[in-house]
mmCIF file of C-alpha atoms in Angstrom:
data_model
loop_
_atom_site.group_PDB
_atom_site.id
_atom_site.type_symbol
_atom_site.label_atom_id
_atom_site.label_comp_id
_atom_site.label_asym_id
_atom_site.label_seq_id
_atom_site.Cartn_x
_atom_site.Cartn_y
_atom_site.Cartn_z
ATOM 1 C CA MET A 1 -2.209 42.834 0.301
ATOM 2 C CA SER A 2 0.524 42.337 -2.437
ATOM 3 C CA ARG A 3 1.487 45.301 -4.346
ATOM 4 C CA ILE A 4 1.924 45.498 -8.110
ATOM 5 C CA ARG A 5 5.558 46.107 -8.950
ATOM 6 C CA ILE A 6 5.932 48.418 -11.828
ATOM 7 C CA ASP A 7 8.805 47.397 -14.086
ATOM 8 C CA ALA A 8 9.782 47.391 -17.735
ATOM 9 C CA VAL A 9 7.791 44.139 -18.547
ATOM 10 C CA LEU A 10 4.551 45.556 -17.055
ATOM 11 C CA ILE A 11 5.024 48.977 -18.989
ATOM 12 C CA GLN A 12 5.732 47.107 -22.174
ATOM 13 C CA ALA A 13 2.643 44.935 -21.644
ATOM 14 C CA VAL A 14 0.427 47.902 -21.178
ATOM 15 C CA ILE A 15 1.622 49.558 -24.192
ATOM 16 C CA ALA A 16 1.227 46.576 -26.333
ATOM 17 C CA GLY A 17 -2.297 45.878 -25.115
ATOM 18 C CA ALA A 18 -3.254 49.476 -25.821
ATOM 19 C CA LEU A 19 -1.964 49.292 -29.428
ATOM 20 C CA SER A 20 -3.639 45.975 -30.132
ATOM 21 C CA PHE A 21 -6.951 47.306 -28.582
ATOM 22 C CA ALA A 22 -6.695 50.485 -30.847
ATOM 23 C CA HIS A 23 -6.142 48.410 -33.914
ATOM 24 C CA LEU A 24 -8.926 45.992 -33.172
ATOM 25 C CA HIS A 25 -11.242 49.033 -32.601
ATOM 26 C CA ASP A 26 -10.250 50.596 -35.833
ATOM 27 C CA LEU A 27 -10.822 47.454 -37.909
ATOM 28 C CA ALA A 28 -14.239 46.840 -36.232
ATOM 29 C CA ALA A 29 -15.283 50.503 -36.893
ATOM 30 C CA ALA A 30 -14.205 50.140 -40.563
ATOM 31 C CA ALA A 31 -16.103 46.833 -40.756
ATOM 32 C CA GLY A 32 -19.408 48.654 -40.049
ATOM 33 C CA GLN A 33 -19.524 48.193 -36.181
ATOM 34 C CA ASP A 34 -19.946 51.710 -34.849
ATOM 35 C CA GLY A 35 -20.461 53.162 -31.326
ATOM 36 C CA TRP A 36 -19.899 50.953 -28.326
ATOM 37 C CA LYS A 37 -19.841 47.823 -30.468
ATOM 38 C CA ALA A 38 -16.441 48.832 -32.064
ATOM 39 C CA TRP A 39 -15.035 49.259 -28.424
ATOM 40 C CA ALA A 40 -16.463 45.777 -27.323
ATOM 41 C CA TYR A 41 -14.548 43.957 -30.129
ATOM 42 C CA PRO A 42 -11.006 44.295 -28.546
ATOM 43 C CA VAL A 43 -12.308 43.303 -25.183
ATOM 44 C CA SER A 44 -13.909 40.149 -26.635
ATOM 45 C CA VAL A 45 -10.692 39.090 -28.529
ATOM 46 C CA ASP A 46 -8.243 39.750 -25.649
ATOM 47 C CA LEU A 47 -10.423 38.273 -23.017
ATOM 48 C CA LEU A 48 -10.851 34.901 -25.138
ATOM 49 C CA LEU A 49 -7.051 34.884 -25.501
ATOM 50 C CA VAL A 50 -6.459 35.351 -21.869
ATOM 51 C CA ALA A 51 -9.127 32.691 -20.917
ATOM 52 C CA ALA A 52 -7.543 30.136 -23.178
ATOM 53 C CA TRP A 53 -4.128 30.814 -21.870
ATOM 54 C CA ARG A 54 -5.257 30.374 -18.325
ATOM 55 C CA ARG A 55 -6.960 27.134 -19.133
ATOM 56 C CA MET A 56 -3.819 25.949 -20.833
ATOM 57 C CA ARG A 57 -1.764 26.679 -17.572
ATOM 58 C CA THR A 58 -4.160 24.848 -15.190
ATOM 59 C CA THR A 59 -4.712 21.789 -17.461
ATOM 60 C CA ALA A 60 -1.729 20.205 -18.975
ATOM 61 C CA ASP A 61 -3.560 18.222 -21.778
ATOM 62 C CA ASN A 62 -6.318 20.425 -22.992
ATOM 63 C CA ARG A 63 -6.596 20.557 -26.834
ATOM 64 C CA ALA A 64 -9.716 22.750 -26.749
ATOM 65 C CA ALA A 65 -7.766 25.564 -24.913
ATOM 66 C CA TRP A 66 -4.945 25.315 -27.400
ATOM 67 C CA ALA A 67 -7.475 25.594 -30.327
ATOM 68 C CA TRP A 68 -9.237 28.611 -28.915
ATOM 69 C CA PHE A 69 -5.947 30.291 -27.999
ATOM 70 C CA VAL A 70 -4.863 29.826 -31.647
ATOM 71 C CA ILE A 71 -8.099 31.196 -32.970
ATOM 72 C CA ALA A 72 -8.019 34.337 -30.538
ATOM 73 C CA LEU A 73 -4.327 34.892 -31.408
ATOM 74 C CA ALA A 74 -5.041 34.732 -35.143
ATOM 75 C CA ALA A 75 -7.949 37.293 -34.791
ATOM 76 C CA SER A 76 -5.739 39.685 -32.749
ATOM 77 C CA LEU A 77 -2.716 39.285 -34.969
ATOM 78 C CA GLY A 78 -4.744 39.526 -38.176
ATOM 79 C CA ALA A 79 -6.420 42.750 -37.026
ATOM 80 C CA ASN A 80 -3.032 44.288 -36.121
ATOM 81 C CA VAL A 81 -1.589 43.448 -39.494
ATOM 82 C CA ALA A 82 -4.635 44.594 -41.365
ATOM 83 C CA THR A 83 -4.347 48.127 -40.031
ATOM 84 C CA ALA A 84 -0.684 48.379 -41.113
ATOM 85 C CA GLY A 85 -1.630 49.843 -44.542
ATOM 86 C CA LEU A 86 -2.173 46.593 -46.366
ATOM 87 C CA LEU A 87 -5.983 46.985 -46.192
ATOM 88 C CA ASP A 88 -7.938 50.069 -47.219
ATOM 89 C CA LEU A 89 -10.149 50.898 -44.180
ATOM 90 C CA ASN A 90 -12.295 53.022 -46.157
ATOM 91 C CA ASP A 91 -13.276 50.188 -48.495
ATOM 92 C CA VAL A 92 -13.325 46.895 -46.357
ATOM 93 C CA PRO A 93 -14.111 43.660 -48.409
ATOM 94 C CA ALA A 94 -17.240 41.724 -47.784
ATOM 95 C CA TRP A 95 -15.527 38.715 -46.399
ATOM 96 C CA LEU A 96 -13.893 40.771 -43.637
ATOM 97 C CA ARG A 97 -17.231 42.287 -42.748
ATOM 98 C CA ILE A 98 -18.677 38.809 -42.460
ATOM 99 C CA LEU A 99 -15.825 37.719 -40.161
ATOM 100 C CA VAL A 100 -16.137 40.848 -37.941
ATOM 101 C CA ALA A 101 -19.942 40.445 -37.702
ATOM 102 C CA GLY A 102 -19.659 36.699 -36.935
ATOM 103 C CA TRP A 103 -16.916 37.076 -34.288
ATOM 104 C CA PRO A 104 -19.302 37.616 -31.208
ATOM 105 C CA ALA A 105 -20.988 34.298 -31.804
ATOM 106 C CA LEU A 106 -17.599 32.557 -32.227
ATOM 107 C CA ALA A 107 -16.093 34.245 -29.089
ATOM 108 C CA PHE A 108 -19.236 33.349 -27.060
ATOM 109 C CA LEU A 109 -18.981 29.754 -28.081
ATOM 110 C CA GLY A 110 -15.224 29.582 -27.188
ATOM 111 C CA GLY A 111 -15.745 31.190 -23.751
ATOM 112 C CA THR A 112 -18.568 28.907 -22.899
ATOM 113 C CA LEU A 113 -16.607 25.799 -23.799
ATOM 114 C CA LEU A 114 -13.621 26.932 -21.965
ATOM 115 C CA VAL A 115 -15.696 27.541 -18.807
ATOM 116 C CA HIS A 116 -17.482 24.237 -18.954
ATOM 117 C CA SER A 117 -14.668 22.039 -20.116
ATOM 118 C CA PRO A 118 -13.876 19.225 -17.580
ATOM 119 C CA GLN A 119 -10.782 19.778 -15.581
ATOM 120 C CA ALA A 120 -8.455 17.001 -14.422
ATOM 121 C CA ALA A 121 -9.217 16.158 -10.696
ATOM 122 C CA PRO A 122 -6.236 16.727 -8.433
ATOM 123 C CA THR A 123 -4.489 13.378 -7.596
ATOM 124 C CA GLU A 124 -4.841 12.656 -3.910
ATOM 125 C CA PRO A 125 -1.666 11.001 -2.324
ATOM 126 C CA GLN A 126 -2.058 7.409 -1.679
ATOM 127 C CA PRO A 127 -2.048 6.315 1.903
ATOM 128 C CA VAL A 128 0.952 4.265 2.827
ATOM 129 C CA THR A 129 -0.049 0.731 3.796
ATOM 130 C CA ALA A 130 1.724 -2.017 5.425
ATOM 131 C CA ALA A 131 1.837 -3.784 1.962
ATOM 132 C CA THR A 132 3.860 -0.925 0.360
ATOM 133 C CA LEU A 133 6.383 -0.731 3.149
ATOM 134 C CA PRO A 134 9.652 -2.696 2.522
ATOM 135 C CA ALA A 135 9.823 -5.979 4.435
ATOM 136 C CA PRO A 136 12.414 -5.884 7.140
ATOM 137 C CA SER A 137 15.356 -8.067 6.245
ATOM 138 C CA GLU A 138 15.577 -11.145 8.434
ATOM 139 C CA PRO A 139 18.940 -11.731 10.182
ATOM 140 C CA GLU A 140 20.964 -14.546 8.921
ATOM 141 C CA PRO A 141 20.975 -17.489 11.323
ATOM 142 C CA ALA A 142 24.286 -17.975 13.044
ATOM 143 C CA PRO A 143 25.999 -21.323 12.119
ATOM 144 C CA ASP A 144 25.728 -24.064 14.841
ATOM 145 C CA MET A 145 28.914 -24.405 16.645
ATOM 146 C CA THR A 146 29.788 -27.291 18.952
ATOM 147 C CA VAL A 147 32.285 -26.632 21.536
ATOM 148 C CA GLU A 148 33.805 -29.852 22.895
ATOM 149 C CA ARG A 149 35.498 -29.741 26.315
ATOM 150 C CA ALA A 150 38.144 -32.203 27.174
ATOM 151 C CA PRO A 151 37.032 -34.467 30.052
ATOM 152 C CA GLU A 152 38.629 -33.641 33.318
ATOM 153 C CA PRO A 153 40.356 -36.490 35.137
ATOM 154 C CA ALA A 154 38.442 -37.630 38.142
ATOM 155 C CA PRO A 155 40.255 -37.179 41.371
ATOM 156 C CA GLU A 156 41.774 -40.214 42.628
ATOM 157 C CA LEU A 157 40.678 -41.346 46.143
ATOM 158 C CA PRO A 158 43.015 -42.819 48.633
ATOM 159 C CA PRO A 159 42.739 -46.624 49.031
ATOM 160 C CA ALA A 160 40.894 -47.669 52.060
ATOM 161 C CA PRO A 161 42.830 -49.364 54.895
ATOM 162 C CA ALA A 162 42.745 -53.234 54.784
ATOM 163 C CA HIS A 163 41.497 -53.615 58.307
ATOM 164 C CA GLU A 164 38.568 -51.325 57.625
ATOM 165 C CA GLU A 165 37.513 -53.363 54.502
ATOM 166 C CA ALA A 166 37.620 -56.623 56.615
ATOM 167 C CA ALA A 167 35.698 -55.070 59.469
ATOM 168 C CA ALA A 168 32.683 -53.830 57.396
ATOM 169 C CA PRO A 169 30.088 -56.606 57.212
ATOM 170 C CA ALA A 170 28.119 -56.959 54.058
ATOM 171 C CA PRO A 171 24.581 -55.647 54.470
ATOM 172 C CA ALA A 172 22.013 -58.555 54.787
ATOM 173 C CA PRO A 173 19.053 -58.564 52.220
ATOM 174 C CA VAL A 174 15.929 -57.233 53.854
ATOM 175 C CA SER A 175 13.106 -59.699 53.103
ATOM 176 C CA ALA A 176 9.687 -58.079 52.542
ATOM 177 C CA PRO A 177 7.012 -59.280 54.920
ATOM 178 C CA ALA A 178 4.707 -61.931 53.267
ATOM 179 C CA ALA A 179 1.273 -60.725 52.541
ATOM 180 C CA ALA A 180 -1.541 -62.435 54.275
ATOM 181 C CA VAL A 181 -3.810 -64.286 51.827
ATOM 182 C CA PRO A 182 -7.411 -64.831 52.694
ATOM 183 C CA PRO A 183 -8.512 -68.518 52.521
ATOM 184 C CA ALA A 184 -11.365 -67.763 50.050
ATOM 185 C CA LEU A 185 -9.093 -65.831 47.854
ATOM 186 C CA LEU A 186 -6.463 -68.777 48.056
ATOM 187 C CA ASP A 187 -9.201 -71.355 47.059
ATOM 188 C CA HIS A 188 -10.283 -69.208 44.123
ATOM 189 C CA ALA A 189 -6.665 -68.793 42.916
ATOM 190 C CA ARG A 190 -6.166 -72.520 43.288
ATOM 191 C CA LYS A 191 -9.063 -73.253 40.862
ATOM 192 C CA LEU A 192 -7.761 -70.680 38.454
ATOM 193 C CA ALA A 193 -4.302 -72.316 38.655
ATOM 194 C CA ASP A 194 -5.767 -75.883 37.997
ATOM 195 C CA SER A 195 -7.763 -74.523 35.057
ATOM 196 C CA HIS A 196 -4.740 -72.812 33.592
ATOM 197 C CA GLN A 197 -2.666 -75.907 34.062
ATOM 198 C CA ALA A 198 -5.376 -78.094 32.442
ATOM 199 C CA THR A 199 -5.743 -75.676 29.470
ATOM 200 C CA THR A 200 -2.064 -74.748 28.839
ATOM 201 C CA GLY A 201 -0.151 -77.678 30.350
ATOM 202 C CA SER A 202 2.026 -75.308 32.441
ATOM 203 C CA ARG A 203 1.716 -73.819 35.857
ATOM 204 C CA ILE A 204 0.221 -70.416 36.240
ATOM 205 C CA ASP A 205 2.720 -67.540 36.858
ATOM 206 C CA SER A 206 2.361 -64.624 39.151
ATOM 207 C CA ALA A 207 1.632 -62.103 36.274
ATOM 208 C CA THR A 208 -1.121 -64.120 34.914
ATOM 209 C CA LEU A 209 -2.651 -64.790 38.274
ATOM 210 C CA ARG A 210 -2.507 -61.125 39.140
ATOM 211 C CA ALA A 211 -4.253 -60.285 35.946
ATOM 212 C CA ARG A 212 -6.972 -62.944 36.572
ATOM 213 C CA LEU A 213 -7.634 -61.909 40.266
ATOM 214 C CA GLY A 214 -6.996 -58.137 39.998
ATOM 215 C CA VAL A 215 -4.773 -58.057 43.131
ATOM 216 C CA PRO A 216 -1.547 -56.125 43.715
ATOM 217 C CA ALA A 217 1.807 -57.721 42.743
ATOM 218 C CA THR A 218 2.889 -58.433 46.320
ATOM 219 C CA LEU A 219 -0.362 -60.400 47.017
ATOM 220 C CA ALA A 220 -0.102 -62.256 43.627
ATOM 221 C CA ASP A 221 3.466 -63.321 44.554
ATOM 222 C CA ALA A 222 2.344 -64.567 47.972
ATOM 223 C CA ILE A 223 -0.562 -66.647 46.372
ATOM 224 C CA THR A 224 1.787 -68.089 43.833
ATOM 225 C CA ALA A 225 4.185 -69.214 46.454
ATOM 226 C CA GLN A 226 1.471 -70.836 48.417
ATOM 227 C CA LEU A 227 0.202 -72.635 45.373
ATOM 228 C CA ALA A 228 3.542 -74.149 44.571
#
């Protein structure tokens, strides 16, 4: 539990509050408020002053708190000045009696408005999203570089001896075995060849015969050779 430190500021505040309380009590008693009512007036004025000050500190832009603070300060300051000998407390004017008598209703209204005035809701921190984060900077693409290498000279082979070149015979071409053509397929191919020659005036080639008969290329070549 925190302790109240007694220093010069606290002592000065207590003395100032006691003097202001006494001045307000004397003015209220002189205005016809006797008994406990005279003691309640200083409490009403000072509490309204403190309530308006607290609302001003909690809410930055609150004109109502400022207005009631000025009203309570004027009431307290006016009562303290009035008891300084400028006013005859034995013969208080009627307008001052009206102000003192109407103060409770005014203080009640001010306290009620201060209590029920809307307060600014505390601002919640906004969540950090991916949209608010700075986009990572993309690395700049490296320039294309082409490295050209000089061609290496091919190693020179020693020339082959003359007797080896003469001795090595050239390889004989290997002929593919002729495909056997069925007689019925040969007769059908001959009819297609005659029809093609009668229509176009030229002999049928192996590619056309292969397309007409739907046979492999080797078989088409063998049929074409036999039709020649």
